[in-house]
mmCIF file of C-alpha atoms and ligand atoms in Angstrom:
data_model
loop_
_atom_site.group_PDB
_atom_site.id
_atom_site.type_symbol
_atom_site.label_atom_id
_atom_site.label_comp_id
_atom_site.label_asym_id
_atom_site.label_seq_id
_atom_site.Cartn_x
_atom_site.Cartn_y
_atom_site.Cartn_z
ATOM 1 C CA MET A 1 -61.288 83.330 220.502
ATOM 2 C CA GLY A 2 -61.055 84.826 216.982
ATOM 3 C CA ILE A 3 -59.136 85.108 213.995
ATOM 4 C CA ASN A 4 -57.436 88.120 212.300
ATOM 5 C CA ILE A 5 -57.434 88.325 209.421
ATOM 6 C CA LEU A 6 -53.607 90.061 208.541
ATOM 7 C CA GLY A 7 -53.159 89.939 204.591
ATOM 8 C CA MET A 8 -55.415 89.274 201.811
ATOM 9 C CA GLY A 9 -54.723 88.313 197.797
ATOM 10 C CA LYS A 10 -56.415 87.710 194.625
ATOM 11 C CA TYR A 11 -55.351 86.670 191.376
ATOM 12 C CA VAL A 12 -58.315 86.227 188.427
ATOM 13 C CA PRO A 13 -57.900 85.517 185.008
ATOM 14 C CA GLU A 14 -57.232 88.557 182.292
ATOM 15 C CA GLN A 15 -59.715 86.670 179.839
ATOM 16 C CA VAL A 16 -63.200 88.161 180.167
ATOM 17 C CA LEU A 17 -66.480 86.581 178.492
ATOM 18 C CA THR A 18 -69.189 89.407 178.314
ATOM 19 C CA ASN A 19 -72.663 88.213 178.222
ATOM 20 C CA ASP A 20 -72.928 89.207 174.862
ATOM 21 C CA ASP A 21 -70.162 86.648 174.516
ATOM 22 C CA PHE A 22 -72.329 83.932 174.999
ATOM 23 C CA THR A 23 -74.575 84.194 171.977
ATOM 24 C CA ARG A 24 -71.916 83.252 169.515
ATOM 25 C CA PHE A 25 -72.859 79.742 171.120
ATOM 26 C CA ILE A 26 -76.456 79.441 173.084
ATOM 27 C CA GLU A 27 -79.233 81.174 172.642
ATOM 28 C CA THR A 28 -79.101 84.041 175.289
ATOM 29 C CA ASN A 29 -79.018 87.362 175.777
ATOM 30 C CA ASP A 30 -77.291 90.407 178.041
ATOM 31 C CA GLU A 31 -80.523 91.543 179.100
ATOM 32 C CA TRP A 32 -82.250 87.912 179.797
ATOM 33 C CA ILE A 33 -78.580 87.223 181.835
ATOM 34 C CA ARG A 34 -78.674 90.326 184.033
ATOM 35 C CA THR A 35 -82.373 90.544 184.807
ATOM 36 C CA ARG A 36 -81.997 87.128 186.461
ATOM 37 C CA THR A 37 -78.625 87.222 187.611
ATOM 38 C CA GLY A 38 -77.304 90.545 188.157
ATOM 39 C CA ILE A 39 -74.030 89.228 186.289
ATOM 40 C CA VAL A 40 -72.775 91.049 183.042
ATOM 41 C CA SER A 41 -68.982 89.760 183.158
ATOM 42 C CA ARG A 42 -66.512 86.926 184.057
ATOM 43 C CA PRO A 43 -63.355 86.222 184.105
ATOM 44 C CA MET A 44 -62.491 82.523 182.547
ATOM 45 C CA ALA A 45 -58.586 80.887 183.115
ATOM 46 C CA GLY A 46 -56.995 80.232 179.839
ATOM 47 C CA TRP A 47 -54.078 78.975 180.381
ATOM 48 C CA GLU A 48 -54.175 79.309 184.039
ATOM 49 C CA PRO A 49 -54.261 76.197 186.119
ATOM 50 C CA THR A 50 -56.025 76.443 188.831
ATOM 51 C CA TRP A 51 -53.320 75.806 191.402
ATOM 52 C CA TYR A 52 -51.012 78.597 189.580
ATOM 53 C CA MET A 53 -54.309 81.591 190.711
ATOM 54 C CA GLY A 54 -54.174 80.415 194.097
ATOM 55 C CA LYS A 55 -50.302 80.743 194.402
ATOM 56 C CA LYS A 56 -50.389 84.457 192.587
ATOM 57 C CA ALA A 57 -53.410 84.819 195.425
ATOM 58 C CA SER A 58 -51.707 83.350 197.764
ATOM 59 C CA LEU A 59 -48.303 85.360 197.536
ATOM 60 C CA GLU A 60 -50.142 88.439 197.508
ATOM 61 C CA ALA A 61 -51.557 87.692 200.647
ATOM 62 C CA ILE A 62 -48.394 86.968 202.380
ATOM 63 C CA GLU A 63 -46.973 90.280 201.180
ATOM 64 C CA LYS A 64 -49.851 92.086 202.155
ATOM 65 C CA ALA A 65 -49.968 90.088 205.949
ATOM 66 C CA GLY A 66 -45.719 91.096 205.683
ATOM 67 C CA ILE A 67 -44.858 88.071 206.811
ATOM 68 C CA ASP A 68 -41.944 85.362 206.330
ATOM 69 C CA PRO A 69 -43.910 82.476 204.699
ATOM 70 C CA ALA A 70 -41.158 80.141 206.466
ATOM 71 C CA GLU A 71 -44.001 80.679 209.451
ATOM 72 C CA ILE A 72 -47.057 79.501 208.148
ATOM 73 C CA GLY A 73 -48.174 76.767 209.679
ATOM 74 C CA LEU A 74 -50.885 75.426 207.857
ATOM 75 C CA VAL A 75 -52.218 75.781 204.683
ATOM 76 C CA ILE A 76 -55.548 75.031 203.087
ATOM 77 C CA SER A 77 -56.866 75.308 199.839
ATOM 78 C CA THR A 78 -60.254 75.703 199.147
ATOM 79 C CA THR A 79 -61.075 74.303 195.392
ATOM 80 C CA ALA A 80 -64.214 72.053 193.942
ATOM 81 C CA THR A 81 -62.167 72.338 190.728
ATOM 82 C CA ALA A 82 -58.371 70.767 191.112
ATOM 83 C CA ASP A 83 -56.254 70.054 188.834
ATOM 84 C CA PHE A 84 -55.094 66.589 189.979
ATOM 85 C CA HIS A 85 -57.025 64.291 191.704
ATOM 86 C CA THR A 86 -53.601 64.060 193.757
ATOM 87 C CA PRO A 87 -51.431 66.267 194.702
ATOM 88 C CA SER A 88 -53.073 68.518 196.511
ATOM 89 C CA MET A 89 -54.279 71.958 195.633
ATOM 90 C CA ALA A 90 -52.941 72.638 199.187
ATOM 91 C CA SER A 91 -49.394 70.810 198.836
ATOM 92 C CA VAL A 92 -48.905 72.538 195.699
ATOM 93 C CA ILE A 93 -49.188 75.941 196.736
ATOM 94 C CA GLN A 94 -47.126 75.133 200.169
ATOM 95 C CA TYR A 95 -44.546 74.791 197.741
ATOM 96 C CA GLU A 96 -44.970 77.496 195.774
ATOM 97 C CA THR A 97 -45.318 80.298 198.447
ATOM 98 C CA GLY A 98 -42.330 78.800 200.135
ATOM 99 C CA ALA A 99 -44.211 77.420 203.457
ATOM 100 C CA VAL A 100 -42.064 75.109 203.899
ATOM 101 C CA ASN A 101 -43.085 74.412 207.316
ATOM 102 C CA ALA A 102 -46.294 74.154 206.894
ATOM 103 C CA GLY A 103 -49.160 71.141 206.625
ATOM 104 C CA ALA A 104 -51.304 71.308 203.338
ATOM 105 C CA PHE A 105 -54.360 69.599 202.652
ATOM 106 C CA ASP A 106 -57.799 70.868 200.618
ATOM 107 C CA LEU A 107 -61.277 71.242 202.276
ATOM 108 C CA ASN A 108 -63.766 71.242 199.225
ATOM 109 C CA ALA A 109 -67.719 71.938 200.778
ATOM 110 C CA ALA A 110 -68.107 73.621 196.859
ATOM 111 C CA CYS A 111 -69.289 77.356 197.224
ATOM 112 C CA THR A 112 -69.058 77.384 200.878
ATOM 113 C CA GLY A 113 -65.097 76.253 201.055
ATOM 114 C CA PHE A 114 -63.771 79.476 201.428
ATOM 115 C CA VAL A 115 -66.342 79.544 205.478
ATOM 116 C CA TYR A 116 -65.500 76.034 206.418
ATOM 117 C CA ALA A 117 -61.786 76.539 205.563
ATOM 118 C CA LEU A 118 -61.654 79.973 207.781
ATOM 119 C CA ASP A 119 -63.552 78.226 210.605
ATOM 120 C CA VAL A 120 -61.233 75.246 210.133
ATOM 121 C CA ALA A 121 -58.219 77.722 209.873
ATOM 122 C CA ARG A 122 -59.190 79.274 213.197
ATOM 123 C CA ARG A 123 -59.826 75.731 214.917
ATOM 124 C CA PHE A 124 -56.252 74.686 213.953
ATOM 125 C CA LEU A 125 -55.086 77.881 215.582
ATOM 126 C CA GLU A 126 -57.050 78.065 218.531
ATOM 127 C CA THR A 127 -55.736 73.854 219.660
ATOM 128 C CA ASP A 128 -52.272 74.538 218.573
ATOM 129 C CA ARG A 129 -50.569 77.334 219.342
ATOM 130 C CA THR A 130 -47.618 76.639 218.280
ATOM 131 C CA ILE A 131 -49.348 77.561 214.616
ATOM 132 C CA LYS A 132 -48.297 80.866 214.066
ATOM 133 C CA TYR A 133 -50.429 81.537 210.817
ATOM 134 C CA VAL A 134 -52.570 79.721 208.291
ATOM 135 C CA LEU A 135 -52.799 80.125 204.871
ATOM 136 C CA VAL A 136 -56.192 80.046 203.184
ATOM 137 C CA SER A 137 -56.176 80.135 199.209
ATOM 138 C CA ALA A 138 -59.820 79.212 197.539
ATOM 139 C CA ASN A 139 -59.203 78.403 194.063
ATOM 140 C CA GLU A 140 -61.499 77.484 191.587
ATOM 141 C CA SER A 141 -61.653 77.116 187.374
ATOM 142 C CA LEU A 142 -65.515 76.548 187.149
ATOM 143 C CA SER A 143 -65.274 77.088 183.372
ATOM 144 C CA ARG A 144 -63.091 73.804 182.643
ATOM 145 C CA PHE A 145 -66.323 71.968 184.104
ATOM 146 C CA LEU A 146 -69.332 74.142 182.329
ATOM 147 C CA ASP A 147 -71.297 72.316 179.712
ATOM 148 C CA PHE A 148 -71.148 75.530 177.304
ATOM 149 C CA THR A 149 -74.186 73.889 175.171
ATOM 150 C CA ASP A 150 -76.353 74.288 179.059
ATOM 151 C CA ARG A 151 -77.508 78.432 179.456
ATOM 152 C CA GLY A 152 -78.979 77.654 182.148
ATOM 153 C CA SER A 153 -75.960 77.162 184.210
ATOM 154 C CA CYS A 154 -72.928 77.752 181.570
ATOM 155 C CA ILE A 155 -73.692 81.807 181.893
ATOM 156 C CA LEU A 156 -73.253 81.693 185.819
ATOM 157 C CA PHE A 157 -69.655 81.242 186.820
ATOM 158 C CA GLY A 158 -66.668 83.061 186.447
ATOM 159 C CA ASP A 159 -62.719 82.053 187.517
ATOM 160 C CA GLY A 160 -60.637 83.043 190.376
ATOM 161 C CA ALA A 161 -58.892 83.206 193.344
ATOM 162 C CA ALA A 162 -58.454 84.788 196.074
ATOM 163 C CA ALA A 163 -56.487 84.137 200.139
ATOM 164 C CA ALA A 164 -55.994 85.098 203.480
ATOM 165 C CA VAL A 165 -53.336 84.752 205.818
ATOM 166 C CA VAL A 166 -55.064 84.878 209.673
ATOM 167 C CA GLU A 167 -53.705 84.162 213.403
ATOM 168 C CA TYR A 168 -54.799 84.126 216.481
ATOM 169 C CA SER A 169 -56.802 86.676 217.800
ATOM 170 C CA ASP A 170 -59.645 87.443 220.522
ATOM 171 C CA LYS A 171 -61.577 89.421 218.363
ATOM 172 C CA LEU A 172 -65.339 88.430 218.367
ATOM 173 C CA TYR A 173 -65.785 85.160 216.230
ATOM 174 C CA SER A 174 -68.670 83.261 215.774
ATOM 175 C CA SER A 175 -69.662 80.352 213.392
ATOM 176 C CA ALA A 176 -72.110 77.890 211.609
ATOM 177 C CA LEU A 177 -71.454 75.015 209.185
ATOM 178 C CA GLY A 178 -74.106 73.241 207.864
ATOM 179 C CA SER A 179 -74.926 70.333 205.480
ATOM 180 C CA ASP A 180 -78.522 68.819 203.253
ATOM 181 C CA GLY A 181 -76.834 66.071 201.339
ATOM 182 C CA SER A 182 -80.534 65.214 200.023
ATOM 183 C CA GLY A 183 -79.788 68.333 198.130
ATOM 184 C CA GLY A 184 -76.639 66.879 196.644
ATOM 185 C CA LYS A 185 -78.590 65.664 193.318
ATOM 186 C CA TYR A 186 -79.101 69.578 192.431
ATOM 187 C CA LEU A 187 -75.560 70.677 191.599
ATOM 188 C CA TYR A 188 -73.054 67.996 191.265
ATOM 189 C CA ALA A 189 -70.083 67.014 188.628
ATOM 190 C CA ARG A 190 -69.278 63.530 187.658
ATOM 191 C CA ALA A 191 -65.753 62.244 188.571
ATOM 192 C CA MET A 192 -65.223 58.537 187.438
ATOM 193 C CA GLN A 193 -66.873 55.927 185.264
ATOM 194 C CA VAL A 194 -68.498 53.985 188.100
ATOM 195 C CA ALA A 195 -70.801 49.878 187.482
ATOM 196 C CA PRO A 196 -73.584 50.367 185.320
ATOM 197 C CA GLU A 197 -75.239 48.813 188.656
ATOM 198 C CA ILE A 198 -73.565 51.679 191.039
ATOM 199 C CA ALA A 199 -74.585 54.813 187.991
ATOM 200 C CA GLN A 200 -78.118 53.201 187.847
ATOM 201 C CA ASP A 201 -78.964 53.002 191.602
ATOM 202 C CA PRO A 202 -76.793 56.045 192.349
ATOM 203 C CA PRO A 203 -75.721 57.291 195.659
ATOM 204 C CA ALA A 204 -78.351 60.130 197.549
ATOM 205 C CA ASP A 205 -81.300 60.151 196.005
ATOM 206 C CA PHE A 206 -79.281 61.083 192.639
ATOM 207 C CA THR A 207 -81.901 62.276 189.274
ATOM 208 C CA SER A 208 -82.372 59.780 187.389
ATOM 209 C CA ASP A 209 -80.039 61.053 184.257
ATOM 210 C CA PHE A 210 -77.389 60.710 186.550
ATOM 211 C CA GLU A 211 -75.965 57.498 184.111
ATOM 212 C CA ASP A 212 -76.267 59.321 181.118
ATOM 213 C CA SER A 213 -74.380 62.949 182.827
ATOM 214 C CA PRO A 214 -70.726 63.176 181.427
ATOM 215 C CA LEU A 215 -67.906 62.750 183.964
ATOM 216 C CA HIS A 216 -66.835 66.237 184.815
ATOM 217 C CA LYS A 217 -69.575 68.511 183.628
ATOM 218 C CA LEU A 218 -71.772 70.478 186.491
ATOM 219 C CA ARG A 219 -75.287 69.093 186.327
ATOM 220 C CA GLN A 220 -77.730 71.600 187.708
ATOM 221 C CA ASN A 221 -81.232 72.168 189.186
ATOM 222 C CA GLY A 222 -81.771 75.976 189.154
ATOM 223 C CA LYS A 223 -84.685 76.194 190.646
ATOM 224 C CA GLU A 224 -83.885 74.246 193.157
ATOM 225 C CA VAL A 225 -80.595 75.685 194.119
ATOM 226 C CA TYR A 226 -82.219 79.159 194.185
ATOM 227 C CA LYS A 227 -84.876 78.116 196.869
ATOM 228 C CA PHE A 228 -82.621 76.407 198.836
ATOM 229 C CA ALA A 229 -80.297 79.445 198.444
ATOM 230 C CA THR A 230 -82.588 81.835 199.887
ATOM 231 C CA GLN A 231 -83.414 80.292 202.686
ATOM 232 C CA ALA A 232 -79.635 79.004 203.665
ATOM 233 C CA LEU A 233 -78.416 82.814 203.237
ATOM 234 C CA PRO A 234 -80.498 84.106 206.352
ATOM 235 C CA LYS A 235 -79.957 80.968 208.284
ATOM 236 C CA SER A 236 -76.205 80.819 208.066
ATOM 237 C CA PHE A 237 -76.248 83.719 209.994
ATOM 238 C CA GLU A 238 -79.148 83.516 212.334
ATOM 239 C CA LEU A 239 -77.166 80.520 213.736
ATOM 240 C CA ALA A 240 -73.299 81.929 213.959
ATOM 241 C CA ALA A 241 -75.123 85.058 215.083
ATOM 242 C CA GLY A 242 -77.582 83.635 217.553
ATOM 243 C CA LYS A 243 -74.267 81.583 219.287
ATOM 244 C CA ILE A 244 -73.097 84.717 220.353
ATOM 245 C CA GLY A 245 -76.548 86.751 220.859
ATOM 246 C CA ILE A 246 -75.701 89.449 217.922
ATOM 247 C CA THR A 247 -78.399 90.622 215.741
ATOM 248 C CA LYS A 248 -78.084 92.135 212.055
ATOM 249 C CA ASP A 249 -77.870 95.389 213.360
ATOM 250 C CA ASP A 250 -74.522 94.622 214.836
ATOM 251 C CA ILE A 251 -73.093 94.047 211.394
ATOM 252 C CA ASP A 252 -71.329 96.474 209.398
ATOM 253 C CA TRP A 253 -70.850 94.430 206.457
ATOM 254 C CA PHE A 254 -72.669 90.883 204.660
ATOM 255 C CA ILE A 255 -70.445 89.183 202.753
ATOM 256 C CA PRO A 256 -72.714 86.902 200.645
ATOM 257 C CA HIS A 257 -71.767 84.072 197.907
ATOM 258 C CA GLN A 258 -71.821 85.546 195.414
ATOM 259 C CA ALA A 259 -74.158 83.324 192.426
ATOM 260 C CA ASN A 260 -77.152 85.634 191.947
ATOM 261 C CA ILE A 261 -78.392 89.044 192.861
ATOM 262 C CA ARG A 262 -81.860 88.253 193.483
ATOM 263 C CA ILE A 263 -81.037 85.392 195.915
ATOM 264 C CA ILE A 264 -79.244 88.244 197.368
ATOM 265 C CA GLU A 265 -81.925 90.471 197.579
ATOM 266 C CA THR A 266 -84.192 87.807 198.730
ATOM 267 C CA ALA A 267 -82.144 87.227 201.512
ATOM 268 C CA ALA A 268 -81.527 90.616 202.831
ATOM 269 C CA LYS A 269 -84.921 91.061 202.421
ATOM 270 C CA LYS A 270 -85.299 87.884 204.796
ATOM 271 C CA LEU A 271 -82.924 89.299 207.386
ATOM 272 C CA GLY A 272 -84.959 92.649 207.513
ATOM 273 C CA ALA A 273 -81.361 94.240 206.504
ATOM 274 C CA PRO A 274 -80.829 96.938 204.199
ATOM 275 C CA MET A 275 -78.871 95.806 200.745
ATOM 276 C CA ASP A 276 -76.378 98.766 200.661
ATOM 277 C CA LYS A 277 -74.543 96.954 203.721
ATOM 278 C CA PHE A 278 -73.886 93.948 201.113
ATOM 279 C CA ILE A 279 -70.925 93.779 199.414
ATOM 280 C CA THR A 280 -71.675 92.206 195.179
ATOM 281 C CA THR A 281 -69.094 91.813 193.037
ATOM 282 C CA LEU A 282 -70.612 89.342 190.799
ATOM 283 C CA ASP A 283 -71.459 91.208 188.299
ATOM 284 C CA HIS A 284 -68.103 91.793 187.054
ATOM 285 C CA TYR A 285 -66.545 88.026 188.839
ATOM 286 C CA GLY A 286 -70.500 85.525 188.173
ATOM 287 C CA ASN A 287 -69.949 83.058 190.857
ATOM 288 C CA THR A 288 -66.565 82.173 191.247
ATOM 289 C CA SER A 289 -67.443 79.083 193.803
ATOM 290 C CA SER A 290 -65.379 78.722 197.005
ATOM 291 C CA ALA A 291 -63.032 82.167 195.316
ATOM 292 C CA SER A 292 -66.494 84.503 195.921
ATOM 293 C CA ILE A 293 -66.672 84.952 199.714
ATOM 294 C CA PRO A 294 -62.694 86.022 199.794
ATOM 295 C CA LEU A 295 -62.578 88.006 196.448
ATOM 296 C CA ALA A 296 -65.967 89.859 197.355
ATOM 297 C CA LEU A 297 -64.563 90.720 200.996
ATOM 298 C CA GLY A 298 -60.405 91.573 199.231
ATOM 299 C CA GLU A 299 -61.992 94.085 197.254
ATOM 300 C CA ALA A 300 -64.165 95.957 200.014
ATOM 301 C CA ILE A 301 -61.053 96.147 202.134
ATOM 302 C CA GLU A 302 -59.270 97.719 198.900
ATOM 303 C CA LYS A 303 -61.707 100.210 197.995
ATOM 304 C CA GLY A 304 -61.737 101.477 201.984
ATOM 305 C CA LEU A 305 -65.151 100.167 202.701
ATOM 306 C CA VAL A 306 -64.428 97.597 204.959
ATOM 307 C CA GLN A 307 -62.336 98.596 207.528
ATOM 308 C CA ARG A 308 -60.557 97.326 210.859
ATOM 309 C CA GLY A 309 -62.994 96.976 213.627
ATOM 310 C CA GLN A 310 -65.442 96.833 211.714
ATOM 311 C CA LYS A 311 -68.374 93.649 212.215
ATOM 312 C CA LEU A 312 -68.603 91.480 208.963
ATOM 313 C CA ALA A 313 -70.795 88.477 208.732
ATOM 314 C CA LEU A 314 -69.510 86.047 205.697
ATOM 315 C CA ILE A 315 -72.377 83.726 204.687
ATOM 316 C CA GLY A 316 -71.725 80.943 202.012
ATOM 317 C CA PHE A 317 -73.862 78.295 200.319
ATOM 318 C CA GLY A 318 -73.146 75.481 197.192
ATOM 319 C CA SER A 319 -73.327 71.948 196.314
ATOM 320 C CA GLY A 320 -73.579 69.036 198.434
ATOM 321 C CA LEU A 321 -75.461 71.204 199.593
ATOM 322 C CA THR A 322 -73.407 72.884 202.325
ATOM 323 C CA TYR A 323 -74.234 76.033 203.981
ATOM 324 C CA GLY A 324 -71.986 78.086 206.149
ATOM 325 C CA GLY A 325 -72.026 81.617 208.191
ATOM 326 C CA ILE A 326 -68.844 83.040 209.771
ATOM 327 C CA ILE A 327 -69.170 86.435 211.946
ATOM 328 C CA LEU A 328 -65.801 88.215 212.483
ATOM 329 C CA GLU A 329 -64.232 91.550 213.455
ATOM 330 C CA TYR A 330 -62.068 92.625 210.728
HETATM 331 N N1 COA B 1 -80.545 83.063 178.530
HETATM 332 C C1 COA B 1 -82.330 82.779 177.889
HETATM 333 N N2 COA B 1 -82.848 82.337 178.432
HETATM 334 C C2 COA B 1 -82.229 81.352 179.243
HETATM 335 C C3 COA B 1 -81.712 80.921 179.829
HETATM 336 C C4 COA B 1 -80.156 81.666 179.055
HETATM 337 N N3 COA B 1 -79.077 81.769 179.688
HETATM 338 N N4 COA B 1 -81.205 79.683 180.596
HETATM 339 C C5 COA B 1 -82.586 80.134 180.854
HETATM 340 N N5 COA B 1 -83.364 80.587 180.063
HETATM 341 C C6 COA B 1 -84.815 80.301 179.496
HETATM 342 C C7 COA B 1 -85.287 78.748 180.155
HETATM 343 O O1 COA B 1 -85.023 77.600 179.315
HETATM 344 C C8 COA B 1 -86.495 78.628 180.787
HETATM 345 O O2 COA B 1 -87.070 78.821 179.270
HETATM 346 P P1 COA B 1 -88.572 78.439 179.240
HETATM 347 O O3 COA B 1 -89.898 79.134 180.071
HETATM 348 O O4 COA B 1 -89.097 78.545 177.656
HETATM 349 O O5 COA B 1 -88.757 77.077 179.377
HETATM 350 C C9 COA B 1 -86.622 79.956 181.224
HETATM 351 O O6 COA B 1 -85.198 80.682 180.647
HETATM 352 C C10 COA B 1 -87.150 80.656 182.744
HETATM 353 O O7 COA B 1 -85.804 79.636 183.368
HETATM 354 P P2 COA B 1 -85.981 79.366 184.782
HETATM 355 O O8 COA B 1 -85.185 78.176 184.641
HETATM 356 O O9 COA B 1 -87.473 79.371 185.443
HETATM 357 O O10 COA B 1 -85.022 80.907 184.980
HETATM 358 P P3 COA B 1 -84.969 81.246 186.266
HETATM 359 O O11 COA B 1 -85.763 82.391 186.558
HETATM 360 O O12 COA B 1 -85.127 80.070 187.455
HETATM 361 O O13 COA B 1 -83.924 81.276 186.247
HETATM 362 C C11 COA B 1 -81.165 80.691 186.955
HETATM 363 C C12 COA B 1 -82.546 80.503 185.787
HETATM 364 C C13 COA B 1 -80.337 79.656 186.998
HETATM 365 C C14 COA B 1 -80.428 82.192 187.149
HETATM 366 C C15 COA B 1 -81.916 80.758 188.712
HETATM 367 O O14 COA B 1 -82.748 79.525 188.465
HETATM 368 C C16 COA B 1 -80.722 80.550 189.733
HETATM 369 O O15 COA B 1 -80.136 81.922 190.021
HETATM 370 N N6 COA B 1 -80.576 79.102 190.735
HETATM 371 C C17 COA B 1 -79.357 79.043 191.683
HETATM 372 C C18 COA B 1 -78.093 78.649 190.286
HETATM 373 C C19 COA B 1 -76.913 79.127 191.476
HETATM 374 O O16 COA B 1 -76.738 79.809 192.233
HETATM 375 N N7 COA B 1 -76.177 78.152 191.333
HETATM 376 C C20 COA B 1 -74.633 78.029 191.602
HETATM 377 C C21 COA B 1 -75.166 77.703 193.224
HETATM 378 S S1 COA B 1 -73.510 77.771 194.536
#
């Protein structure tokens, strides 16, 4: 059993940071960023909280789906950049969208969050047939967690939100989710001050600079993440495709996590699939974490690239290190 994506929505802040803008405060240049990442500009939240972006994207998704929000049975919000420790972004969005009969929780699988959440949504729809619709909202404000003195990471990310309303369907569907926690040390942001003895002996073999790394700031080993990502994208597809015996030739569109164009090109090569089957939006959005796959999918639908009946492969990776793939018929 699969899902039907009834409607999608998005919200992207108006404020945009171009590559040239970064030259005002770090040593970098447009050419380096373009050639190493494929990114040209990225939206940056100004006054907008993460939940607000999620609300706007969700309202649009509900409107496009043409449903009554009171019929939504579950709201899942994916974010690694929540405004609050509690309440969840999902509860705020549930209230703000009028989804008065829905349960609500957040799911943090970092940039793989949308893939994880869509798969969780499908499982709810399958096991509780009283749930008619699930709203999945992916909302991120990475800019608030960036170290704008670290030129290797701050140029990569953007802010935004995208949402989908989904329902039960008997369309083609397969998924595979994974995590390699040994790589947690390659991409992390500390949230709380802990006792010195714990900071000196951090979890999961974290790097030796863990103790000194500031709270709420992203720390990244770009080379290690890059290596992981180029394996994780093809693996995510192959694991999901293998379960239902389909191949890359059956796929109309690959919608990968938008982190770096070179990662996507390497993944395409490894899969033996042409780049023109890959949807990319990172030139104008950068890496919007869990919002990147639904933003790319929504934009491809709007442009008329992705059409009903086509087979899609959503493939992601992110901090965790997590990875995952979904194959579905749109
Ligand atoms: N502008 C100019 N120079 C920069 C720079 C920038 N923004 N960032 C790094 N550099 C410099 C480095 O300091 C280094 O200089 P050095 O040789 O004098 O030491 C040089 O460029 C090469 O750096 P390197 O880290 O080897 O570059 P790279 O080709 O590996 O690209 C990333 C760096 C971050 C773009 C790349 O590793 C990457 O995309 N990794 C994955 C990150 C990711 O996707 N994270 C999110 C996952 S969800």
